[in-house]
Coordinates of C-alpha atoms (C1' of nucleotides) in Angstrom, one line a residue:
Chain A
X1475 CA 0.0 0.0 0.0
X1476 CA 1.3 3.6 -0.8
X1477 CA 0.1 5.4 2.3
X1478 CA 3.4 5.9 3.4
X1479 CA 4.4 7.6 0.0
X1480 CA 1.1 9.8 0.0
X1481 CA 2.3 10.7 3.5
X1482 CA 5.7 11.7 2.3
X1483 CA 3.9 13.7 -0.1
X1484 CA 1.4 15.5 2.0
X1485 CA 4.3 16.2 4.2
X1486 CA 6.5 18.1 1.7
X1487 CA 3.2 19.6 0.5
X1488 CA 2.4 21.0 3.6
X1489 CA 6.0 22.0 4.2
X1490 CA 5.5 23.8 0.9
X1491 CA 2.6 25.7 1.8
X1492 CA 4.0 26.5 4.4
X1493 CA 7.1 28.1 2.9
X1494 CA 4.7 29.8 0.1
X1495 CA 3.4 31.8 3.3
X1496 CA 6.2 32.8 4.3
X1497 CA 7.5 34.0 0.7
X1498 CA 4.4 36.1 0.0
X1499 CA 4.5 38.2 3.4
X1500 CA 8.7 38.4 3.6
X1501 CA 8.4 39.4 0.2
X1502 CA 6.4 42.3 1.7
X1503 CA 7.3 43.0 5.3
X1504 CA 11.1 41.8 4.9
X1505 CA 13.0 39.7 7.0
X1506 CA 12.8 40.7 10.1
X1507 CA 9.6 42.5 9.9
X1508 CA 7.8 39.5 9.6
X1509 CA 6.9 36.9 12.4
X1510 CA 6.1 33.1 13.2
X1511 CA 2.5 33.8 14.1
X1512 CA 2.1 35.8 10.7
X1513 CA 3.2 33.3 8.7
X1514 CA 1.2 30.5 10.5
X1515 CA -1.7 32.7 10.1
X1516 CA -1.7 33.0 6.4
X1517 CA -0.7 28.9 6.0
X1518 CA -3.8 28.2 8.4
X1519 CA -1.9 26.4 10.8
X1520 CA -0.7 27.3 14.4
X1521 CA 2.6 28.6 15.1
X1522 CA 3.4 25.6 16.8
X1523 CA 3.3 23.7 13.8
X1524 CA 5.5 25.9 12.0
X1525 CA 8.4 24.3 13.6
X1526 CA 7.4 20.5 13.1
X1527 CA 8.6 21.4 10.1
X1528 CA 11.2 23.6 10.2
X1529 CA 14.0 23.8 13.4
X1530 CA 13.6 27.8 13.3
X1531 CA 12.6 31.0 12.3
X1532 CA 15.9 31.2 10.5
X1533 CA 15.6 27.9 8.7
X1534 CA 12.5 28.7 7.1
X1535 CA 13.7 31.7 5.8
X1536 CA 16.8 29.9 4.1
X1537 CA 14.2 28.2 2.4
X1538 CA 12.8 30.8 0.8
X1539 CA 16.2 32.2 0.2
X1540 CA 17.2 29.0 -2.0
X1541 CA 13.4 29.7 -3.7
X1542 CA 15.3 32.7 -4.5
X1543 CA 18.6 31.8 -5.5
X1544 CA 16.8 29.0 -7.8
X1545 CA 14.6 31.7 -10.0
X1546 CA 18.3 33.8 -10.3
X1547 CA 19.6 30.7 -11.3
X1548 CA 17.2 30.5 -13.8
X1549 CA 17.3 33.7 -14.9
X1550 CA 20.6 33.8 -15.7
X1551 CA 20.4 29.8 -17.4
X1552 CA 18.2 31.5 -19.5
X1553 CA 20.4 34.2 -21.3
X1554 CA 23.3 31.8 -21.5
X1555 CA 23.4 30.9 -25.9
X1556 CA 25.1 28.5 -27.3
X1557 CA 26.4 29.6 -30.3
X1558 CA 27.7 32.8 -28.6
X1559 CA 31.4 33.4 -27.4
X1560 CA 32.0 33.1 -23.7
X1561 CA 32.6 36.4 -23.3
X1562 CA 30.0 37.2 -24.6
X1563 CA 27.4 34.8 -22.7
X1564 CA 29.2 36.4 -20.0
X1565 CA 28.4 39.9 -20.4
X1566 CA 24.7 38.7 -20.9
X1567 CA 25.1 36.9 -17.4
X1568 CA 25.8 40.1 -16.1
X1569 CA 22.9 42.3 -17.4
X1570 CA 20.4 39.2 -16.1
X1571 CA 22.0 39.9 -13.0
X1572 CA 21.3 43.5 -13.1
X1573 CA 17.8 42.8 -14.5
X1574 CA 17.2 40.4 -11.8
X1575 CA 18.0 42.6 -9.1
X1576 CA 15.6 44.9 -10.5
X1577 CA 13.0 42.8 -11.6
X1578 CA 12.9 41.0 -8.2
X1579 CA 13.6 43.3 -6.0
X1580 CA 12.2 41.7 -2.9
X1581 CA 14.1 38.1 -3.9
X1582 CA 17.3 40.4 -4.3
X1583 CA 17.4 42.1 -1.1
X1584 CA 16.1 38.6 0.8
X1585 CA 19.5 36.7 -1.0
X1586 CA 21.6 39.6 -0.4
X1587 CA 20.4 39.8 3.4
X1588 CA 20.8 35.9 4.0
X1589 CA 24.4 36.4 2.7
X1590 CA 25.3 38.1 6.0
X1591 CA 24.2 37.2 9.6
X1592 CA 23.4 34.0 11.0
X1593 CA 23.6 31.3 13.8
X1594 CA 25.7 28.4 13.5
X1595 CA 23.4 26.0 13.6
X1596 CA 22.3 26.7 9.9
X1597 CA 25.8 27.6 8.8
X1598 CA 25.9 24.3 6.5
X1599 CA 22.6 25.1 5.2
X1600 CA 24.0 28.9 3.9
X1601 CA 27.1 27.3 2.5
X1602 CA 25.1 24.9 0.3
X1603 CA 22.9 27.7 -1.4
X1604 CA 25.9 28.8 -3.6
X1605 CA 27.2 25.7 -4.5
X1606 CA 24.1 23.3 -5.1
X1607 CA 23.8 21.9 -8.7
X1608 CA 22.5 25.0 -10.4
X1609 CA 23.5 27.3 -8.5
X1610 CA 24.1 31.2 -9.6
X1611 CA 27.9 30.6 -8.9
X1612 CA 27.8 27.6 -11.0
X1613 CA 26.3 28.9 -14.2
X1614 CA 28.9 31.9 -13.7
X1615 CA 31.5 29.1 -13.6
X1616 CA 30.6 27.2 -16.9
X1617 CA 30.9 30.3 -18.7
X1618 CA 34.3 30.8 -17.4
X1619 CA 35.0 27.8 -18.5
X1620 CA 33.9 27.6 -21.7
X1621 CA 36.1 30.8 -22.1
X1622 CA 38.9 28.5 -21.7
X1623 CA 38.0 26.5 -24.4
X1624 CA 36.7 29.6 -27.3
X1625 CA 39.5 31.6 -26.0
X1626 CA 37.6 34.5 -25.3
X1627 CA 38.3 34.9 -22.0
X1628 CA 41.4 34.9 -19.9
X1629 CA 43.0 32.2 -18.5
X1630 CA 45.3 32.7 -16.2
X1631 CA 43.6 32.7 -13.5
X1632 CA 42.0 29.4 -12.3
X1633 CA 38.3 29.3 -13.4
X1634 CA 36.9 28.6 -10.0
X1635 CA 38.5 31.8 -8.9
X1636 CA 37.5 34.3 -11.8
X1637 CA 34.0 32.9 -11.3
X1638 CA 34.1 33.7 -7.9
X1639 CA 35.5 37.2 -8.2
X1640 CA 33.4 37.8 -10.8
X1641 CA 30.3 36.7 -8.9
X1642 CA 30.8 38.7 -5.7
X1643 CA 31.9 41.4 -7.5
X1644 CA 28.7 42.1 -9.5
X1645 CA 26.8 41.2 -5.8
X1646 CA 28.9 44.3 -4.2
X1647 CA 28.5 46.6 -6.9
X1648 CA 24.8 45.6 -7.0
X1649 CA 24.5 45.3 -3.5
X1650 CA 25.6 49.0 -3.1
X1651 CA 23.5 49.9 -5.9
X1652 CA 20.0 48.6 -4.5
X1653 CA 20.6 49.4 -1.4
X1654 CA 21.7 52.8 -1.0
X1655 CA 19.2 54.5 -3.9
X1656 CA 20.0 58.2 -1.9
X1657 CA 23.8 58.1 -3.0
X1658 CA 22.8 58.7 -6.6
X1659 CA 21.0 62.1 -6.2
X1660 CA 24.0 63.4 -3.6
X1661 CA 26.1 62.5 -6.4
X1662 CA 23.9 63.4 -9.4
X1663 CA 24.5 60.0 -10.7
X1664 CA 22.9 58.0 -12.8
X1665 CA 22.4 54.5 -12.0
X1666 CA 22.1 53.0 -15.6
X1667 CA 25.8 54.8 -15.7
X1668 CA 27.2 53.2 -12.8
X1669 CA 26.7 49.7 -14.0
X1670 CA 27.9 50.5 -17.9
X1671 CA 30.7 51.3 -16.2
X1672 CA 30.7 48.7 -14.0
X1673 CA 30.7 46.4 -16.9
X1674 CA 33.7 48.6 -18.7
X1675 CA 35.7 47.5 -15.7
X1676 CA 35.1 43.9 -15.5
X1677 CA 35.1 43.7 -18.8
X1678 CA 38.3 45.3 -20.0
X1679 CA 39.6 42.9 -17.1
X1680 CA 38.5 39.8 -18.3
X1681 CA 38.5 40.0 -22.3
X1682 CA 41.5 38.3 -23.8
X1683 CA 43.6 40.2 -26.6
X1684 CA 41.9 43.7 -25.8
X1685 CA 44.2 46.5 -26.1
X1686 CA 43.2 49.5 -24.0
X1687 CA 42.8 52.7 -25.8
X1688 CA 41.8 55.7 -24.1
Chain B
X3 CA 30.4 80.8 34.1
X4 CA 31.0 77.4 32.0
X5 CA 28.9 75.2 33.7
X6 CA 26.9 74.5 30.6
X7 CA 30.0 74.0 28.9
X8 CA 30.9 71.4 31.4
X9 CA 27.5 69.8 31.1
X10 CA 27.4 69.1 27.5
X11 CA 31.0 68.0 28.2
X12 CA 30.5 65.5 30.6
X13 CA 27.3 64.5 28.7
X14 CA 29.4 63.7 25.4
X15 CA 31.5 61.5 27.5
X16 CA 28.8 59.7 29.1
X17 CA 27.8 59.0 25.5
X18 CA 30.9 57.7 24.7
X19 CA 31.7 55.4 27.5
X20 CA 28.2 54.1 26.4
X21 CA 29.8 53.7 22.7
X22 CA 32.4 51.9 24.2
X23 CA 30.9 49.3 26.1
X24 CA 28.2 48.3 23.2
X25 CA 31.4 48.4 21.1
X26 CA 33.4 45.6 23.0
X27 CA 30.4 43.4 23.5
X28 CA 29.0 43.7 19.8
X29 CA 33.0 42.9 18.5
X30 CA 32.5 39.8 20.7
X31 CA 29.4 39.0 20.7
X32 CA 28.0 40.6 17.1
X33 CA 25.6 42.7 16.0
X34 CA 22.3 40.7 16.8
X35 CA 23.3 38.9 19.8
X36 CA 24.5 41.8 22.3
X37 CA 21.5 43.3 24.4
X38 CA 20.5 46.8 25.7
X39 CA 20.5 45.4 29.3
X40 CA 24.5 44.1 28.5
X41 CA 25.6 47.0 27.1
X42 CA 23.6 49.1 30.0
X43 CA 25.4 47.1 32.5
X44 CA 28.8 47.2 31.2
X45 CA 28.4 50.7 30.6
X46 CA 27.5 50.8 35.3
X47 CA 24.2 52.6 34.0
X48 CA 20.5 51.4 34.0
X49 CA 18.9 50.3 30.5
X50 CA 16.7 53.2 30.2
X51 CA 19.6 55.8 30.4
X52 CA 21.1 54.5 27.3
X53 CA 17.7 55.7 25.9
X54 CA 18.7 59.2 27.0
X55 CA 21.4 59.4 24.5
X56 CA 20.1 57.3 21.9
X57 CA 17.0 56.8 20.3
X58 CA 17.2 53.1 19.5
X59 CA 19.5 50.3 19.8
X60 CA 20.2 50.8 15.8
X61 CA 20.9 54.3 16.5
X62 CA 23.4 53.5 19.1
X63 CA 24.9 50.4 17.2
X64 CA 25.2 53.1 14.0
X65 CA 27.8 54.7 16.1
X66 CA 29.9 52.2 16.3
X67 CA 29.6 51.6 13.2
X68 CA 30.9 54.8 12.8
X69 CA 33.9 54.0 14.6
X70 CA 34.6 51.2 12.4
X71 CA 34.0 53.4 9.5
X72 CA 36.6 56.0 10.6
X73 CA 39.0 53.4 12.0
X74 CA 39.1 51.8 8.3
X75 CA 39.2 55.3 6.8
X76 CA 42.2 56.1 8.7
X77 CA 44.1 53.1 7.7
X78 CA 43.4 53.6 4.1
X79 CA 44.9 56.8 4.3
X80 CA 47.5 55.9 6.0
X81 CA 48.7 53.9 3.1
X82 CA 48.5 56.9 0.6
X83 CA 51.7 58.1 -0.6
X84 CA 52.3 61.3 -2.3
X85 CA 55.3 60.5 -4.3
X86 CA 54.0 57.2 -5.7
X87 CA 51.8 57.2 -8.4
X88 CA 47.7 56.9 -8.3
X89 CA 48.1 52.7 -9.8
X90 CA 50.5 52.7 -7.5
X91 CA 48.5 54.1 -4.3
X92 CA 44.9 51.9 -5.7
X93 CA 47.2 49.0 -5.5
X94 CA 48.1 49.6 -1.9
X95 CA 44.5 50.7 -0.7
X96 CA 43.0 47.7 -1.8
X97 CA 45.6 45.8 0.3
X98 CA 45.1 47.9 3.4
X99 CA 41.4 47.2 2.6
X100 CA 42.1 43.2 2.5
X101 CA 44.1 44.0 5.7
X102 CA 41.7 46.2 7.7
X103 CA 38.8 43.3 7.1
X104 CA 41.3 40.6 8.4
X105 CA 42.8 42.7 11.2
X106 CA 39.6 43.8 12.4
X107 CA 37.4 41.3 11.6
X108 CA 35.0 42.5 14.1
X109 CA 34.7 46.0 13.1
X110 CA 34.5 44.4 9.4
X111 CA 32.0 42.7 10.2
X112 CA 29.8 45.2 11.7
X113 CA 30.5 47.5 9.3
X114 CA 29.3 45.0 6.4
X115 CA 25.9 44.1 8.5
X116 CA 24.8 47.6 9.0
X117 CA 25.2 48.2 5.3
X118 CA 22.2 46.0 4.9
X119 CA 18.8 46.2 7.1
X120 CA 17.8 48.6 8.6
X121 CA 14.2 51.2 9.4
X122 CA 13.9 54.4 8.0
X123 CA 14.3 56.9 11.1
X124 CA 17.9 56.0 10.6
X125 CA 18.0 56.2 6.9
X126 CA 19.8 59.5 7.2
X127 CA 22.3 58.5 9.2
X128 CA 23.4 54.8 7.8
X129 CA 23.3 57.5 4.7
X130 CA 25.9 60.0 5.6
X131 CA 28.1 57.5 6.8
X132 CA 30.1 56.4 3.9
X133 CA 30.2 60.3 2.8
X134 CA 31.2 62.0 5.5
X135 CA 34.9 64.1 5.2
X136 CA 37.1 61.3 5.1
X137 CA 35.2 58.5 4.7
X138 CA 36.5 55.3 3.4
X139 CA 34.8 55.5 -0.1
X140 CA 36.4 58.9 -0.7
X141 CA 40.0 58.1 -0.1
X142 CA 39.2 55.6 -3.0
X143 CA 37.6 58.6 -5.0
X144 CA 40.7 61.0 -4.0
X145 CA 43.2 58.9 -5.3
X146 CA 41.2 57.8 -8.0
X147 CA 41.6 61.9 -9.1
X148 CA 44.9 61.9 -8.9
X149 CA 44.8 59.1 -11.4
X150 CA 43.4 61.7 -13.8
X151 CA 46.5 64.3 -13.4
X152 CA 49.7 61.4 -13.3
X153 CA 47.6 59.7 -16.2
X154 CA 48.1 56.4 -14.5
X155 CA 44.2 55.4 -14.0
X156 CA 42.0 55.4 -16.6
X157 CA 39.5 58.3 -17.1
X158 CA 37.2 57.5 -19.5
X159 CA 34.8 57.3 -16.9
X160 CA 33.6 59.9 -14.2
X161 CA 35.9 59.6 -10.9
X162 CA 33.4 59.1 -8.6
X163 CA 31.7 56.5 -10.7
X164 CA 34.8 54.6 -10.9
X165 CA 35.5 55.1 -7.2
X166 CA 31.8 53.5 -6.3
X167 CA 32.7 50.8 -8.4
X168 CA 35.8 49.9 -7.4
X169 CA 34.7 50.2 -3.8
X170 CA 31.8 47.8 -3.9
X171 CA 33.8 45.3 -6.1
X172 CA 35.9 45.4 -3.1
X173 CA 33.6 45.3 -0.7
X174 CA 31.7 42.2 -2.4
X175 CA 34.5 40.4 -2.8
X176 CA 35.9 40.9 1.0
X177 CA 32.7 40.2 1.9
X178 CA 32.4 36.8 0.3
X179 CA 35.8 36.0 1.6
X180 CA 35.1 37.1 4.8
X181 CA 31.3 35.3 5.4
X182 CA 32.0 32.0 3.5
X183 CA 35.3 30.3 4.7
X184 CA 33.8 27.5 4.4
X185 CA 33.5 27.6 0.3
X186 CA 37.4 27.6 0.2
X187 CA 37.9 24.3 1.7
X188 CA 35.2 23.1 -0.9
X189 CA 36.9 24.2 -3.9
X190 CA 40.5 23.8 -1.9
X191 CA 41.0 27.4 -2.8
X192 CA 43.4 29.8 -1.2
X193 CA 42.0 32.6 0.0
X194 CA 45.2 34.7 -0.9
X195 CA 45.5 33.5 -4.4
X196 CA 41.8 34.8 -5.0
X197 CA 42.3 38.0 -3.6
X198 CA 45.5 38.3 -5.5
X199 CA 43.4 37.2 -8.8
X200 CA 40.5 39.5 -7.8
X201 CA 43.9 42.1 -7.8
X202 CA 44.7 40.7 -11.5
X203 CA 41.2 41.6 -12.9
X204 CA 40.9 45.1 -11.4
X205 CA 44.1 46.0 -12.0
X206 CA 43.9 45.2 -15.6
X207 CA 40.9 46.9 -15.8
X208 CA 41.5 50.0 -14.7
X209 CA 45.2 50.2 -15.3
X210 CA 46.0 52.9 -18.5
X211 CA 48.5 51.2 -21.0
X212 CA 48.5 48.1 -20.4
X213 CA 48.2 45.6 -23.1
X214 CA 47.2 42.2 -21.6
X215 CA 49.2 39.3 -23.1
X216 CA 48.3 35.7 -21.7
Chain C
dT667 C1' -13.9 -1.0 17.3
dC668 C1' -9.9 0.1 19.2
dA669 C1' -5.0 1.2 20.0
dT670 C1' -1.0 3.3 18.3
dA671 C1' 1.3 6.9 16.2
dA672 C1' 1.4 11.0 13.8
dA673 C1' -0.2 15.7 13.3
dC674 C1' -1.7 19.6 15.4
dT675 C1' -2.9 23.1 18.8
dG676 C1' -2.7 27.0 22.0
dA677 C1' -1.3 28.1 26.3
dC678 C1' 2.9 29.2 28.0
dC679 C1' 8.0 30.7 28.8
dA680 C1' 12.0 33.5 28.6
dC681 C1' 13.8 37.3 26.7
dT682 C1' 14.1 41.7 24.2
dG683 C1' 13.6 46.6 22.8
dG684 C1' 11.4 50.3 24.4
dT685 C1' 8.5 53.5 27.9
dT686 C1' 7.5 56.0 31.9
dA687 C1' 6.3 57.3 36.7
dT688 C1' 9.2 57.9 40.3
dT689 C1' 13.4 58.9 42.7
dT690 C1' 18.0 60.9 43.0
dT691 C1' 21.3 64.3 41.9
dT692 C1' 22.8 68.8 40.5
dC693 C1' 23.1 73.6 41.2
dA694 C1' 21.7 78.5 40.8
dT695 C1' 19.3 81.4 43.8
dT696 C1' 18.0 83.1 48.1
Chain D
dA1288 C1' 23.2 76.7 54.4
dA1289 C1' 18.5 76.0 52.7
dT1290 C1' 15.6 75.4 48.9
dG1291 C1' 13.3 74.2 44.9
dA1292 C1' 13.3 73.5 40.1
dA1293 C1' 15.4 71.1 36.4
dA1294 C1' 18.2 67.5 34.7
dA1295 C1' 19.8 62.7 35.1
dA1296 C1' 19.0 58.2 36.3
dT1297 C1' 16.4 54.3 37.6
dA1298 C1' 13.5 50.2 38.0
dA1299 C1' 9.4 48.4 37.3
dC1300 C1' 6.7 47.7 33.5
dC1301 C1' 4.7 46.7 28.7
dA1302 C1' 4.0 44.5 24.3
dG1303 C1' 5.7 41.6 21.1
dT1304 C1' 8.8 37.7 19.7
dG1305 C1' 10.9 33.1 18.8
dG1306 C1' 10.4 28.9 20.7
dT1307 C1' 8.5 24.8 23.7
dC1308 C1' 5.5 21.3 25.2
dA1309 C1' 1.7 18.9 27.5
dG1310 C1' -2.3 17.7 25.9
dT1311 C1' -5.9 17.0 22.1
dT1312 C1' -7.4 15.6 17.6
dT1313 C1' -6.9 12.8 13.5
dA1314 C1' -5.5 9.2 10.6
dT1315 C1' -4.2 4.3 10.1
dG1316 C1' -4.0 -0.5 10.3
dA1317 C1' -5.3 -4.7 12.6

DNA sequence: TCATAAACTGACCACTGGTTATTTTTCATT
DNA sequence: AATGAAAAATAACCAGTGGTCAGTTTATGA
């Protein structure tokens, strides 16, 4: 009899309405604006249930941080073309990024929030989130690596590492970009700007047999 | 007779003995898990005096914040030489940066958490903090200008964009470093080879004349 | 039908940031 | 030195939070 796989079922089911609760009002309220008993509320259940399910407040969230870190993951899959160069698959990874960021705003700033603080208890929880099959970093890397083999990008640099300097490089710059929207008017900046330039940086930095010329 | 001139005296150090006790229990005990009643007892006061001199614990935590913020800013300029050339000086602030986040850790930290989160009656503040005279971002953008007269840095983009950029790429990357040791065991990476790679793809990116050669 | 286990509840706890009525201290004025 | 008003400090208090758990309900299989 199969009751014990319908079981299984009904379990991760509930566990996921549980975590679609929590999406919808973190996505509103943010992180720490949003409680337990709020998130019980909207998935019908008591609070005390919440945590036959999840260990903490915290875990739950990381939950709906990897939701997050999945549809980025997607995103960027997405823009990734074959029959382009590497470095040019890689540029596109970058503008995803940027569109991400904008596009989900709320997923953005719930990623870039999990990325810092934390207890220890979840700390192998966090470190999995980058490097599970899929993962942002990942897609990142097999450009990089493709580079190596279409020559368009350098390769001097283990790929591993330029994926990784790449990566949190476009997080900071993003990072700073989303979350600090009042340096732009003191500086009469334009935000569009910032990243073009951003990307005339990286760019110049990682594209093989480009001569500067200023 | 300077009596009031006493009074706001002795009421600015009162404030700072309380910056200095939440300071030594938040480097130990971070930003989350140190309490007003901790910090009002290590401070030999009562909880609701700290609320005499600051509005909220965020408020008061900003502060030191602040600290960290000019204790970084003074070793970045420390490292600023006149008679070496703007490449030259970039170079060496992003290794005092490197430095500062591994010397300090604890400040780093802190300094990294408060740049996300936060409520809006401190918007101002967390605002002003990495503009204010001497503030870390602009010893990046000062040198950065000099880049422009020795013709050393490139200048085909604004000095203050390139300054923001360089300073977040920075930031991300230190930050990754810094939050994630984990991840370096995973891929076995050295932690000093990637920041001397992240090193390789600035430098070639905002280094004038250079003509990469792989 | 009944007994066992799993799911679920809601009252409860400890603790936290923040408030406020009250007490203590300070100090110019008499 | 006495006094009284203002400033400083306190300690009891509040509301809200994450988390727990004894007890209740529900599902299951014999």
């Amino acid at each position: 009899m199969g009751t014990q796989e319908r079981k299984e079922r009904e379990r991760d089911e509930r566990r996921n309405t549980i975590v679609d609760a929590a999406e919808a009002i973190i996505l509103i309220k943010g992180f720490e604006g949003t409680t337990m008993e709020e998130i019980a509320e909207a998935a019908e259940l008591s609070k005390g249930t919440l945590y036959l399910y999840f260990r903490s407040k915290e875990e739950l969230f990381l939950e709906v941080n990897l939701r997050g870190l999945r549809l980025l993951s997607e995103n960027l899959s997405a823009v990734v073309r074959d029959e382009a160069t590497a470095a040019e698959n890689a540029l596109e990874l970058g503008k995803a990024y940027i569109h991400f960021s904008r596009e989900h705003a709320g997923y953005f700033k719930i990623i870039m929030t999990c990325q810092s603080a934390g207890q220890e208890r979840t700390d192998h929880l966090r470190k999995s989130l980058l490097f599970e099959p899929g993962s942002p970093l990942l897609v990142f890397l097999n450009v990089i690596e493709k580079g190596r083999l279409d020559g368009t990008i350098r390769h001097d640099i283990p790929a591993v590492e330029l994926a990784l300097v790449l990566w949190s490089q476009m997080t900071g710059v993003l990072q700073f970009v989303h979350h600090r929207p009042g340096i732009f008017e003191m500086f009469q900046l334009d935000e569009n700007s910032v990243l073009q330039n951003l990307f005339y940086v990286l760019q110049d930095g990682i594209i093989r047999n480009k001569t500067l010329s200023f």
